[in-house]
Coordinates of C-alpha atoms in Angstrom, one line a residue:
M142 CA 143.3 -35.8 -13.7
E143 CA 141.8 -32.4 -15.0
R144 CA 144.3 -30.0 -16.1
S145 CA 144.0 -26.3 -15.1
P146 CA 142.7 -23.9 -17.6
T147 CA 145.2 -21.8 -19.6
T148 CA 145.0 -18.0 -19.3
E149 CA 143.4 -17.8 -22.7
Q150 CA 140.7 -20.3 -21.6
Q151 CA 140.3 -18.2 -18.3
Q152 CA 139.6 -15.1 -20.4
Q153 CA 137.3 -17.1 -22.7
Q154 CA 135.3 -18.2 -19.8
G155 CA 135.3 -14.7 -18.3
R156 CA 133.9 -13.2 -21.5
R157 CA 131.1 -15.8 -21.6
R158 CA 130.2 -15.1 -18.1
G159 CA 130.4 -11.3 -18.8
A160 CA 127.8 -11.8 -21.5
G161 CA 125.2 -12.4 -18.8
W162 CA 124.8 -11.2 -15.5
Q163 CA 127.9 -8.9 -15.2
R164 CA 126.7 -6.6 -18.0
W165 CA 123.5 -6.2 -16.2
A166 CA 125.4 -5.5 -13.1
V167 CA 127.5 -2.9 -14.8
L168 CA 124.3 -1.3 -16.1
V169 CA 122.2 -1.4 -12.9
A170 CA 125.2 -0.4 -10.5
T171 CA 126.4 2.5 -12.9
V172 CA 123.0 3.9 -13.4
W173 CA 122.3 3.8 -9.6
I174 CA 125.5 5.4 -8.7
Q175 CA 125.2 8.2 -11.2
A176 CA 121.6 8.8 -10.5
V177 CA 122.3 9.2 -6.7
T178 CA 125.4 11.3 -6.9
G179 CA 124.7 13.2 -10.2
T180 CA 128.1 12.4 -11.3
N181 CA 129.1 12.4 -14.9
F182 CA 131.4 9.3 -15.9
D183 CA 132.1 9.4 -19.7
F184 CA 132.8 5.9 -20.9
S185 CA 132.9 6.9 -24.4
A186 CA 136.1 8.8 -23.6
Y187 CA 137.7 5.6 -22.1
S188 CA 136.6 3.3 -24.9
S189 CA 139.8 3.4 -27.0
A190 CA 142.1 3.0 -23.9
L191 CA 139.9 0.1 -22.7
K192 CA 140.0 -1.7 -26.0
A193 CA 143.7 -1.2 -26.4
S194 CA 145.0 -2.0 -22.9
L195 CA 142.5 -4.4 -21.6
G196 CA 141.0 -6.0 -24.7
V197 CA 137.4 -5.0 -23.8
S198 CA 135.1 -5.9 -26.7
Q199 CA 132.9 -3.4 -28.3
E200 CA 129.9 -5.1 -27.2
A201 CA 130.9 -4.7 -23.6
L202 CA 131.7 -0.9 -24.1
N203 CA 128.3 -0.4 -25.6
Y204 CA 126.9 -1.7 -22.2
L205 CA 129.0 0.6 -20.2
A206 CA 128.2 3.5 -22.5
T207 CA 124.6 2.8 -22.1
A208 CA 124.9 2.8 -18.3
S209 CA 126.9 6.1 -18.4
D210 CA 124.1 7.8 -20.5
L211 CA 121.3 6.7 -18.5
G212 CA 123.3 7.6 -15.2
K213 CA 123.8 11.1 -16.7
A214 CA 120.2 11.5 -17.5
L215 CA 119.0 10.5 -14.1
G216 CA 121.9 12.1 -12.3
W217 CA 121.2 15.6 -13.4
S218 CA 117.7 15.5 -12.0
S219 CA 117.7 12.9 -9.0
G220 CA 121.1 13.9 -7.9
L221 CA 119.7 17.5 -7.0
A222 CA 117.7 15.8 -4.3
L223 CA 120.9 15.7 -2.4
I224 CA 120.8 19.4 -1.7
H225 CA 118.0 18.7 0.8
L226 CA 120.4 16.7 2.9
P227 CA 122.8 18.4 5.4
L228 CA 126.0 19.4 3.5
P229 CA 128.2 17.0 5.6
A230 CA 126.0 14.1 4.6
V231 CA 126.1 15.4 0.9
L232 CA 129.9 15.5 0.7
L233 CA 130.3 12.1 2.6
L234 CA 127.8 10.4 0.3
S235 CA 129.4 12.0 -2.9
A236 CA 132.8 11.0 -1.8
A237 CA 131.9 7.4 -1.0
S238 CA 129.7 6.9 -4.1
G239 CA 132.6 8.4 -6.2
L240 CA 135.1 6.0 -5.0
A241 CA 132.7 3.0 -5.2
A242 CA 131.9 4.2 -8.8
Y243 CA 135.5 4.0 -9.8
A244 CA 136.2 0.8 -7.9
L245 CA 133.0 -1.0 -9.4
Q246 CA 133.6 0.1 -13.1
Y247 CA 137.1 -1.3 -13.3
A248 CA 136.7 -4.2 -11.0
L249 CA 133.9 -5.4 -13.2
I250 CA 135.9 -4.9 -16.3
L251 CA 138.9 -6.8 -14.8
D252 CA 136.8 -9.4 -13.5
Y253 CA 135.2 -9.8 -16.8
L254 CA 138.6 -10.5 -18.4
H255 CA 140.0 -12.3 -15.4
L256 CA 143.2 -10.0 -15.7
P257 CA 145.4 -8.3 -13.1
Y258 CA 145.5 -4.5 -13.0
P259 CA 147.5 -3.6 -16.2
L260 CA 149.4 -0.6 -17.3
A261 CA 147.1 1.7 -19.2
T262 CA 148.0 2.8 -22.7
A263 CA 147.9 6.6 -23.0
T264 CA 145.6 7.8 -25.8
S265 CA 144.6 11.4 -26.7
K266 CA 141.1 10.6 -25.1
M267 CA 142.4 9.3 -21.8
T268 CA 145.3 11.3 -20.6
V269 CA 144.3 10.7 -17.0
L270 CA 145.3 6.9 -17.4
Q271 CA 148.9 7.4 -18.2
S272 CA 150.0 5.8 -15.0
P273 CA 148.9 2.4 -13.6
L274 CA 145.6 2.1 -12.5
G275 CA 145.5 2.0 -8.8
L276 CA 144.9 3.8 -5.6
R277 CA 146.9 7.0 -6.6
T278 CA 144.9 7.4 -9.8
I279 CA 141.6 6.8 -8.1
L280 CA 142.5 9.4 -5.5
T281 CA 143.5 12.1 -7.9
S282 CA 140.2 11.8 -9.6
L283 CA 138.4 11.5 -6.5
V284 CA 139.7 14.6 -5.0
A285 CA 138.9 16.7 -8.2
F286 CA 135.5 15.0 -8.0
F287 CA 135.2 15.8 -4.3
I288 CA 136.1 19.6 -5.0
V289 CA 133.3 19.9 -7.6
V290 CA 130.7 18.2 -5.6
S291 CA 131.5 20.6 -2.7
S292 CA 131.4 23.6 -4.7
V293 CA 128.1 22.8 -6.2
S294 CA 126.7 21.7 -2.8
L295 CA 127.8 24.8 -1.1
L296 CA 126.1 26.9 -4.1
F297 CA 122.9 25.1 -4.0
D298 CA 122.8 25.2 -0.1
R299 CA 123.0 29.1 -0.3
G300 CA 120.4 29.3 -3.0
Q301 CA 116.7 29.2 -2.5
D302 CA 114.9 25.8 -3.0
A303 CA 113.0 27.2 -6.0
Q304 CA 115.9 27.2 -8.2
A305 CA 116.1 23.5 -8.4
Q306 CA 114.7 22.0 -11.5
L307 CA 113.5 18.7 -9.9
A308 CA 113.3 17.6 -6.5
V309 CA 111.9 14.3 -5.5
E310 CA 111.4 13.8 -1.9
Q311 CA 110.3 10.7 -0.1
H312 CA 109.5 10.4 3.6
Q313 CA 108.0 8.1 6.0
H314 CA 104.3 7.1 5.7
Q315 CA 102.3 8.4 8.8
E316 CA 98.9 7.9 10.2
V317 CA 96.5 10.9 9.8
L318 CA 94.8 12.6 12.7
L319 CA 96.8 14.8 15.1
K320 CA 96.3 14.5 18.7
Q321 CA 98.6 16.4 21.0
K322 CA 99.0 16.3 24.8
P323 CA 97.7 19.2 26.8
A324 CA 100.1 22.1 26.3
S325 CA 101.5 24.2 29.1
A326 CA 100.8 27.7 29.6
A327 CA 102.2 30.3 27.0
V328 CA 105.9 30.7 26.9
G329 CA 107.1 34.1 27.7
E330 CA 109.2 36.4 25.7
Q331 CA 111.6 34.9 23.3
K332 CA 115.0 35.3 24.9
S333 CA 117.2 33.0 22.3
V334 CA 116.8 31.7 18.8
V335 CA 119.1 28.8 19.6
V336 CA 116.9 25.8 18.7
D337 CA 116.6 23.3 21.6
Q338 CA 116.9 20.0 19.8
S339 CA 115.5 18.0 22.8
S340 CA 112.5 20.3 23.0
L341 CA 111.8 19.7 19.2
R342 CA 112.1 16.0 19.7
S343 CA 109.7 16.2 22.6
Q344 CA 107.2 18.1 20.5
E345 CA 107.4 15.6 17.7
A346 CA 106.9 12.6 20.0
Q347 CA 103.7 14.3 21.2
V348 CA 102.2 14.2 17.7
Q349 CA 100.0 11.2 16.8
W350 CA 98.3 10.6 13.4
T351 CA 95.0 8.9 13.2
S352 CA 92.5 8.5 10.4
E353 CA 90.6 11.6 10.6
L354 CA 90.3 15.0 12.6
Q355 CA 88.4 15.1 15.8
D356 CA 84.8 16.1 15.8
V357 CA 85.4 19.8 16.4
A358 CA 83.2 20.5 13.4
T359 CA 80.8 18.5 11.3
D360 CA 81.4 17.0 8.0
S361 CA 78.8 19.1 6.4
G362 CA 79.0 22.2 8.3
D363 CA 76.2 23.5 10.7
G364 CA 73.9 25.8 9.0
E365 CA 76.4 26.1 5.9
E366 CA 73.9 28.2 3.7
E367 CA 73.3 30.9 6.3
C368 CA 76.6 31.0 8.2
N369 CA 79.2 33.5 7.6
W370 CA 82.5 31.6 8.2
S371 CA 84.5 34.8 8.2
L372 CA 82.8 36.2 11.3
G373 CA 84.0 34.4 14.6
R374 CA 86.7 34.0 17.1
W375 CA 89.8 32.3 17.8
V376 CA 89.5 29.3 20.3
Y377 CA 92.6 27.8 22.1
D378 CA 92.5 24.1 21.1
N379 CA 95.4 21.9 22.2
S380 CA 93.4 18.5 21.2
S381 CA 92.7 19.1 17.4
R382 CA 95.2 21.6 16.6
P383 CA 97.7 21.8 15.0
L384 CA 96.5 19.8 11.8
Y385 CA 100.1 18.5 11.1
S386 CA 103.7 18.8 12.4
G387 CA 105.8 21.4 10.9
L388 CA 108.9 19.6 11.9
K389 CA 107.5 16.4 10.1
C390 CA 106.3 18.1 6.9
S391 CA 109.0 17.3 4.4
F392 CA 107.7 19.9 1.8
I393 CA 107.7 22.9 4.1
F394 CA 109.7 25.9 3.1
D395 CA 112.3 27.4 5.6
E396 CA 110.8 30.9 5.3
V397 CA 107.8 29.6 7.3
A398 CA 109.2 26.8 9.4
C399 CA 109.3 28.8 12.6
D400 CA 109.8 25.9 15.0
K401 CA 112.7 24.6 13.0
Y402 CA 114.4 27.9 13.2
G403 CA 114.2 28.4 16.9
R404 CA 110.6 29.6 17.9
N405 CA 110.1 27.6 21.1
D406 CA 106.6 28.7 22.1
T407 CA 104.1 26.6 20.1
K408 CA 100.9 28.2 21.4
Y409 CA 100.3 30.0 17.9
Q410 CA 99.7 26.6 16.4
H411 CA 96.8 25.6 18.7
W412 CA 94.2 28.2 17.9
R413 CA 91.3 27.0 15.9
W414 CA 89.0 29.5 14.2
Q415 CA 85.3 29.2 15.4
P416 CA 82.6 30.9 13.3
H417 CA 79.8 32.5 15.2
G418 CA 76.7 30.3 15.3
C419 CA 78.2 27.4 13.2
N420 CA 81.2 25.2 12.5
L421 CA 83.5 25.0 9.5
P422 CA 83.3 21.6 7.9
R423 CA 85.9 19.4 9.3
F424 CA 89.0 18.9 7.0
N425 CA 89.5 15.4 5.6
A426 CA 92.5 14.9 3.6
T427 CA 91.4 11.8 2.1
K428 CA 88.3 13.2 0.8
F429 CA 90.0 16.1 -0.4
L430 CA 92.4 14.1 -2.3
E431 CA 89.6 12.1 -3.8
K432 CA 88.0 15.5 -4.8
L433 CA 91.4 16.1 -6.7
R434 CA 91.5 12.8 -8.2
N435 CA 92.5 13.3 -11.9
K436 CA 92.4 17.0 -11.3
R437 CA 94.8 19.9 -10.8
L438 CA 94.6 22.8 -8.1
V439 CA 96.7 25.9 -8.9
F440 CA 97.5 28.8 -6.5
V441 CA 98.4 31.9 -8.5
G442 CA 100.0 34.8 -6.9
D443 CA 102.8 36.1 -4.5
S444 CA 104.7 34.7 -1.7
V445 CA 101.6 34.9 0.6
N446 CA 99.9 32.7 -1.9
R447 CA 102.7 30.3 -1.7
N448 CA 102.5 30.3 2.1
Q449 CA 98.9 29.1 1.5
W450 CA 100.0 26.5 -1.0
V451 CA 102.7 25.0 1.3
S452 CA 100.2 24.9 4.0
M453 CA 97.6 22.7 1.8
V454 CA 100.5 20.5 0.8
C455 CA 101.4 19.8 4.5
M456 CA 97.8 19.1 5.3
V457 CA 97.6 16.3 2.8
E458 CA 101.1 14.8 2.3
H459 CA 101.1 12.6 5.3
F460 CA 98.1 10.7 3.9
I461 CA 100.1 9.8 0.9
P462 CA 102.0 6.5 0.9
D463 CA 105.8 6.7 0.9
G464 CA 107.2 7.1 -2.6
R465 CA 103.9 8.0 -4.1
K466 CA 104.4 11.9 -3.9
M467 CA 106.9 14.3 -5.4
R468 CA 107.6 18.0 -5.5
V469 CA 108.9 19.3 -8.9
Y470 CA 110.4 22.8 -9.6
N471 CA 110.0 24.3 -13.0
G472 CA 110.9 28.0 -13.0
S473 CA 107.9 29.9 -11.8
L474 CA 105.9 26.7 -11.2
I475 CA 106.1 24.5 -8.4
S476 CA 104.2 21.3 -8.6
F477 CA 103.1 18.7 -5.7
K478 CA 102.0 15.4 -7.2
A479 CA 100.1 12.7 -5.6
F480 CA 100.4 9.6 -7.9
E481 CA 98.0 7.5 -6.0
Y482 CA 95.1 10.1 -7.0
N483 CA 96.9 11.4 -10.1
A484 CA 96.4 14.8 -8.4
T485 CA 98.4 17.9 -8.7
I486 CA 98.6 20.9 -6.3
D487 CA 100.6 23.6 -8.1
F488 CA 101.8 27.2 -7.2
Y489 CA 102.6 29.7 -9.9
W490 CA 104.5 32.8 -9.2
S491 CA 102.6 35.7 -10.7
P492 CA 102.6 38.5 -8.0
L493 CA 101.0 41.2 -10.3
L494 CA 98.8 38.7 -12.4
L495 CA 99.7 40.5 -15.4
E496 CA 103.2 40.1 -17.2
S497 CA 105.6 42.4 -15.2
N498 CA 109.2 43.0 -14.5
S499 CA 108.7 41.1 -11.0
D500 CA 107.8 37.6 -12.7
N501 CA 111.3 36.1 -11.7
P502 CA 110.5 34.0 -8.8
I503 CA 113.7 34.8 -7.2
I504 CA 115.0 38.1 -8.6
H505 CA 111.9 40.3 -8.3
R506 CA 112.7 43.2 -5.7
V507 CA 112.9 46.0 -8.2
E508 CA 112.7 49.6 -7.3
Y509 CA 110.0 50.5 -10.0
R510 CA 107.4 47.9 -10.8
I511 CA 106.0 47.8 -14.3
I512 CA 103.1 45.8 -15.5
R513 CA 102.2 45.1 -19.0
A514 CA 98.4 46.2 -19.2
D515 CA 97.6 43.9 -22.2
R516 CA 99.9 40.9 -21.5
I517 CA 98.5 38.0 -19.5
Q518 CA 98.8 35.1 -22.0
K519 CA 102.2 34.0 -20.8
H520 CA 100.8 33.4 -17.3
A521 CA 97.4 32.1 -18.3
N522 CA 98.8 29.4 -20.4
V523 CA 100.1 27.8 -17.2
W524 CA 96.7 27.9 -15.2
K525 CA 93.8 28.3 -17.8
D526 CA 93.3 24.7 -17.9
A527 CA 93.2 23.8 -14.1
D528 CA 90.1 22.5 -12.4
F529 CA 90.5 24.8 -9.5
I530 CA 92.4 28.1 -9.3
V531 CA 92.9 30.3 -6.4
F532 CA 94.3 33.8 -7.2
N533 CA 95.8 36.2 -4.9
S534 CA 97.2 39.7 -5.3
Y535 CA 97.4 42.3 -2.5
L536 CA 100.7 43.1 -0.9
W537 CA 102.5 44.0 -4.1
W538 CA 100.0 46.8 -4.8
R539 CA 100.7 48.4 -1.5
K540 CA 103.1 51.4 -1.4
Q541 CA 106.4 50.5 0.1
R542 CA 107.4 54.3 0.3
D543 CA 105.9 57.7 0.0
G544 CA 105.3 58.6 -3.7
M545 CA 105.5 54.9 -5.0
M546 CA 103.7 54.7 -8.2
M547 CA 103.2 51.7 -10.6
K548 CA 104.3 52.1 -14.2
V549 CA 102.0 50.6 -16.8
M550 CA 103.2 49.5 -20.2
Y551 CA 100.9 49.4 -23.1
G552 CA 102.0 47.7 -26.6
S553 CA 105.5 46.7 -27.3
F554 CA 109.0 47.9 -28.5
E555 CA 109.0 45.3 -30.9
D556 CA 105.7 46.6 -32.6
G557 CA 106.8 50.2 -32.2
D558 CA 103.7 51.2 -30.2
A559 CA 105.1 51.0 -26.7
K560 CA 103.6 53.5 -24.3
L561 CA 104.3 53.9 -20.6
D562 CA 102.1 55.5 -18.0
E563 CA 102.5 56.1 -14.3
V564 CA 99.6 55.7 -12.1
E565 CA 98.6 55.1 -8.4
M566 CA 99.3 51.6 -7.1
V567 CA 95.7 50.9 -6.5
D568 CA 94.8 52.0 -10.0
G569 CA 97.4 49.5 -11.3
Y570 CA 95.6 46.9 -9.3
E571 CA 92.2 47.8 -11.0
I572 CA 93.8 47.5 -14.3
A573 CA 95.3 44.0 -13.6
L574 CA 92.0 42.8 -12.2
K575 CA 90.0 44.1 -15.2
K576 CA 92.3 42.4 -17.6
L577 CA 92.3 39.1 -15.6
T578 CA 88.5 39.2 -15.6
E579 CA 88.4 40.0 -19.4
Y580 CA 90.6 37.0 -19.9
L581 CA 88.6 34.7 -17.7
G582 CA 85.2 35.6 -19.3
A583 CA 86.6 34.8 -22.8
N584 CA 88.8 31.7 -22.1
I585 CA 87.6 29.9 -19.0
N586 CA 85.6 26.7 -19.4
K587 CA 82.9 27.6 -16.8
N588 CA 81.7 23.9 -16.8
K589 CA 85.1 22.8 -15.7
T590 CA 87.0 25.4 -13.7
R591 CA 86.0 26.8 -10.3
I592 CA 87.7 30.1 -9.5
F593 CA 88.6 31.6 -6.1
F594 CA 90.2 34.8 -5.0
A595 CA 91.9 35.1 -1.6
G596 CA 91.3 38.2 0.4
S597 CA 93.8 40.6 1.6
S598 CA 96.4 39.0 4.1
P599 CA 97.1 41.7 6.7
A600 CA 100.6 42.4 8.0
H601 CA 101.3 43.3 11.6
S602 CA 104.6 45.5 11.3
W603 CA 103.3 48.3 13.4
A604 CA 102.9 47.2 16.9
S605 CA 101.6 50.7 17.9
N606 CA 98.2 49.6 16.4
W607 CA 97.7 47.3 19.3
G608 CA 99.4 49.2 21.8
G609 CA 103.0 47.7 21.5
D610 CA 106.4 48.8 20.5
D611 CA 107.0 49.6 16.8
N612 CA 110.8 48.7 17.4
N613 CA 109.7 45.2 17.8
K614 CA 107.0 45.0 15.1
C615 CA 105.3 41.6 16.0
L616 CA 108.3 39.9 17.8
N617 CA 107.4 38.0 21.0
E618 CA 103.7 38.4 20.6
T619 CA 102.1 35.0 21.8
E620 CA 98.4 35.8 21.9
P621 CA 95.8 36.8 19.3
I622 CA 94.2 40.5 19.5
Q623 CA 91.1 40.1 21.5
I624 CA 89.5 43.2 20.3
E625 CA 86.2 42.4 18.4
D626 CA 86.3 43.4 14.8
Y627 CA 89.7 44.6 15.2
R628 CA 91.1 46.3 11.8
S629 CA 94.4 47.6 11.3
A630 CA 94.9 51.0 10.0
T631 CA 97.4 49.7 7.3
T632 CA 94.9 47.1 5.9
D633 CA 93.2 48.4 2.8
Y634 CA 89.7 46.8 2.8
G635 CA 88.7 49.0 -0.1
M636 CA 90.8 46.8 -2.4
M637 CA 88.7 43.7 -1.6
D638 CA 85.5 45.7 -2.4
K639 CA 87.1 46.8 -5.8
A640 CA 87.9 43.1 -6.3
K641 CA 84.3 42.0 -5.6
E642 CA 82.9 44.6 -7.8
I643 CA 85.2 43.7 -10.7
F644 CA 84.7 40.0 -10.6
G645 CA 81.0 40.5 -10.2
T646 CA 81.1 41.4 -13.9
L647 CA 81.5 37.7 -14.8
E648 CA 78.2 36.6 -13.2
P649 CA 76.1 37.4 -16.3
K650 CA 78.5 35.0 -18.3
G651 CA 77.8 32.2 -15.7
I652 CA 81.4 32.6 -14.1
H653 CA 81.4 32.9 -10.6
V654 CA 84.6 33.9 -8.6
Q655 CA 84.3 33.0 -4.9
I656 CA 86.2 35.3 -2.5
L657 CA 87.9 33.6 0.3
N658 CA 87.1 36.2 3.1
I659 CA 90.2 35.6 5.2
T660 CA 91.1 39.2 6.1
Q661 CA 89.1 39.8 9.4
L662 CA 90.2 36.3 11.0
S663 CA 93.9 36.9 10.1
E664 CA 93.8 40.5 11.6
Y665 CA 93.7 39.1 15.0
R666 CA 96.8 37.0 14.7
K667 CA 99.6 39.2 15.5
D668 CA 101.2 36.3 17.2
A669 CA 101.5 34.0 14.2
H670 CA 104.2 35.4 12.0
P671 CA 107.8 34.1 11.4
T672 CA 109.6 37.4 12.7
I673 CA 113.2 36.2 13.1
F674 CA 112.6 32.6 13.3
R675 CA 113.0 31.8 9.7
R676 CA 115.6 31.4 6.9
Q677 CA 115.1 33.5 3.7
Y678 CA 118.1 32.5 1.3
V679 CA 120.5 32.2 4.2
P680 CA 119.9 32.3 8.0
L681 CA 119.7 35.8 9.7
T682 CA 123.0 37.0 11.3
K683 CA 123.0 37.8 14.9
E684 CA 123.3 41.5 14.0
Q685 CA 120.0 41.1 11.9
I686 CA 118.3 39.1 14.8
A687 CA 119.0 41.9 17.1
N688 CA 117.2 44.5 14.8
P689 CA 113.5 43.2 14.5
S690 CA 112.4 46.5 13.4
I691 CA 114.0 45.9 10.0
Y692 CA 114.4 42.1 9.8
A693 CA 111.3 40.6 11.7
D694 CA 108.9 39.1 9.1
C695 CA 105.5 40.1 10.1
T696 CA 104.0 39.6 6.8
H697 CA 104.1 35.9 6.1
W698 CA 102.8 33.2 8.5
C699 CA 104.4 30.4 10.5
L700 CA 103.0 26.9 9.7
P701 CA 101.3 25.2 11.1
G702 CA 99.1 28.5 11.5
V703 CA 96.8 30.8 10.1
P704 CA 97.1 29.7 6.2
D705 CA 95.7 26.2 7.5
V706 CA 92.4 28.0 8.2
W707 CA 92.3 29.7 4.9
N708 CA 92.6 26.2 3.3
E709 CA 89.7 25.0 5.5
F710 CA 87.6 27.6 3.9
L711 CA 88.7 26.4 0.5
Y712 CA 88.0 22.9 1.5
A713 CA 84.4 23.8 2.7
Y714 CA 83.6 25.6 -0.6
L715 CA 84.9 22.7 -2.8
M716 CA 83.2 20.0 -0.7
H717 CA 80.1 21.6 0.5
K718 CA 79.0 24.6 -1.6

């Protein structure tokens, strides 16, 4: 008859088992928990107490320490992905994971030794374990952990997305061509900004993805050499537009996600740009991603250029398999990566092109703008090696008030040769473009890099330009302007003429800067701005919503929308010219 093993034998058997799968279980489980929650459990601080009270071997502690270190390394980055979840989900997941972490760590150790829960020995490194390990100790630590996570979650929830260091977002794989059922007549004036969730779900249900867009244009473009794509008209098209769903694009920014923030009329999403006498080449995301294989496309400029970057990301992201794409934040640089193609689509914040006091991607609203006339290298280091560059700079050179001037700094205080001039805004624009052109001519690899400059993006802040009420700005507009060749009095076409002239000086060096002439087609679209249906840092208050003359955004563009056409221009040049 077999004798039951003694306690000592049980412990030895437990140690032998612990040398195998349980150590791997500790490693994998702890790394996973800390990576998901971003928590920081420091096993090194517990090692003395564990060895003294539980008899855990140094070898086992090394496994635990390794798990902790790996968890921390992943936790500080991957854990930030939680800020993209609703706050209640963040808190619930954090609390559950925290409790699971404590339970798993100690359960595995005790199972490893086949011991009951003992009384821990107090040490200088483990003052929290001066009472028996049990529910009270766990809850005390969990409450502290819960408070910290809640505070951090609230902080990030109030901040802007661009402050995260790394955010990895995965979402469902979808098929690729949009079809939408015939839309009803245009919705009248907006009466409320409350989001009708059933309506949004209905809109999402109508979106179907197939392999490519409908034949509203040819692959090659009709008469592409002779056709001026910038001259045309907007055609209502509820079969091939929009190109994607703003509600389903995981990478959209809240400042341009109009339907998400209460805009219930979606007619603005269904207008297609039709050039006179020809067609734009049909956008094919798969072909575009193949063009970007092992390459890098960079948008350089201000928030309107970021608007175009978000549009491009939404136009291609649903073609990429789940888990094969990510968005990375690094200060002024935001990167979208498509692993399947080793392709990168970047946005770099540089609103004045040169180094300036507005270079911070968040804190840049300064009363007096200063550019450093001879400093561009810091910015250029980010984009100079890209395969395709799209520059944009217009709005930041427009006067925001009477008498506004641009301050231009030469030299540096460090070298003792600092000099500060004050010039008209448009003269500062010319200084910046000349310095940019000088740098491109001396440093760009003309055999590798293609350069584009996006034209002026018009604002629609003065409704009196089209016979409306200036107090509403562009709020409640649901139709494009139908006046042929309409030009707003507030759009400076001379700045684009100046840009063409300056960039033309690169032609003798074999460097061509292609102007994306998006100004005229955008002039018609008074209906396509976010107005009050957006979130910038925090949602608008009821008082702000009731005051559109100040708070309606008639500068940026709802997505899906007008910037999608800008990117169709870019696609056409890259693929066919």
